[in-house]
C-alpha positions in Angstrom: 0.0 0.0 0.0 1.3 3.5 -0.9 1.2 6.0 1.9 2.3 9.6 2.4 4.3 10.2 5.6 3.2 13.0 7.8 6.3 12.9 10.0 9.9 11.7 9.9 10.1 8.0 10.9 13.5 6.5 11.6 14.2 3.7 9.2 11.0 4.3 7.2 11.2 7.7 5.5 11.0 11.5 5.8 8.0 13.7 6.1 6.0 14.2 2.8 7.6 11.2 1.3 5.6 8.6 -0.6 6.5 5.0 0.4 5.3 1.5 0.0 4.3 0.1 3.4 2.7 -3.3 4.1 -1.1 -3.2 4.6 -0.9 -4.3 8.3 1.9 -1.7 9.2 -0.1 1.1 7.5 -3.5 0.2 9.1 -2.3 -0.9 12.5 0.5 1.5 13.2 0.9 4.5 10.8 -2.8 5.5 10.4 -3.8 5.2 14.1 -0.8 7.2 15.2 -1.5 9.8 12.5 1.9 9.3 11.0 0.7 8.7 7.5 -2.2 9.1 5.1 -3.2 6.9 2.2 -1.7 8.0 -1.1 -5.0 8.4 -3.0 -5.6 11.0 -5.7 -6.8 13.7 -3.3 -3.9 13.4 -0.9 -1.4 13.2 -3.8 -2.8 16.4 -5.3 -2.5 18.1 -1.8 1.1 16.9 -1.5 2.0 18.2 -5.0 0.4 21.6 -4.2 2.4 21.7 -1.0 5.6 20.8 -2.8 5.0 23.4 -5.5 4.3 26.1 -2.9 7.5 25.2 -1.0 9.5 25.3 -4.3 8.1 28.7 -5.2 8.8 30.0 -1.7 12.4 28.7 -1.9 12.9 30.5 -5.3 11.6 33.7 -3.8 13.9 33.4 -0.8 16.9 32.8 -3.2 16.0 35.9 -5.2 15.8 38.0 -2.1 19.2 36.6 -0.9 20.7 37.5 -4.3 19.4 41.1 -4.0 20.8 41.3 -0.5 24.2 39.9 -1.7 24.3 42.6 -4.4 23.6 45.3 -1.8 26.2 44.0 0.5 28.9 44.0 -2.2 28.5 47.8 -2.6 28.7 48.6 1.2 31.8 49.6 3.2 30.6 49.2 6.8 32.4 51.5 9.2 32.7 50.3 12.7 34.3 52.5 15.4 36.1 50.8 18.2 38.5 51.8 21.0 42.1 51.1 20.0 45.6 51.5 21.5 48.4 53.5 19.9 49.8 50.5 17.9 46.4 49.8 16.2 45.4 47.0 18.5 41.7 46.8 19.3 40.5 46.4 22.9 38.4 43.3 22.7 37.4 42.7 19.1 34.7 43.0 16.5 32.4 40.0 16.6 29.7 38.8 14.1 27.1 40.1 16.6 28.5 43.7 16.4 28.7 43.4 12.6 25.0 42.4 12.4 24.0 45.2 14.7 25.9 47.9 12.7 24.4 46.6 9.4 21.0 46.9 10.9 21.7 50.4 12.3 23.5 51.9 9.4 21.9 50.3 6.3 18.6 48.7 7.7 19.7 45.2 6.5 18.7 42.5 8.9 21.1 39.6 8.9 21.3 36.8 11.4 24.7 36.8 13.2 25.1 33.0 12.6 25.2 33.6 8.9 28.2 35.8 9.1 31.3 33.6 8.3 33.8 35.1 10.7 36.6 32.7 11.7 37.6 34.7 14.7 36.9 38.2 16.0 38.5 41.1 14.1 41.3 42.4 16.3 43.1 45.0 14.0 42.2 48.3 12.5 41.7 48.6 8.7 39.6 47.1 6.0 38.5 43.5 6.3 36.6 41.3 3.8 34.1 38.9 5.2 31.5 36.5 3.7 27.9 36.1 4.7 26.1 32.9 3.9 22.6 34.2 2.9 21.1 31.1 1.3 22.1 27.8 -0.2 24.7 28.7 -2.8 24.3 32.5 -2.2 27.2 34.1 -0.4 27.4 37.9 0.1 30.7 39.7 0.4 31.0 42.6 2.8 33.9 45.0 3.4 34.3 46.3 6.9 36.4 49.3 7.8 37.4 49.1 11.5 38.4 52.6 12.6 39.5 54.0 15.9 37.2 56.4 17.7 40.0 58.1 19.6 
């Protein structure tokens, strides 16, 4: 019997996957626990509509990410920090501070976890960083760390 899974089941399949299950397993376990529905025409058309909607949403998100990447490539983000005489920064510039400054200066909201910063920036000057916006879409941002002394 073909069934559409409503949830991930270890060893069986992932959510929204169409699988072949034995009649007894489907009727006695999957259906009563609401883990699957029968793969009839109505349910298959609902699944297709759901998949099409998800695909469309993913394309929209990717387009938005590409627009954001284009904006980021044109930005030189200035961040003021306290620094010593030799150009050493007290503390460092973290991905959290970068996300806050982007939001404050350019109204671009980016999650700090998407900023690919190997370690905090500890020197003055211009630094290039990458921001992972979406699958396969990476934005490049230039940051100018300047002393506020």
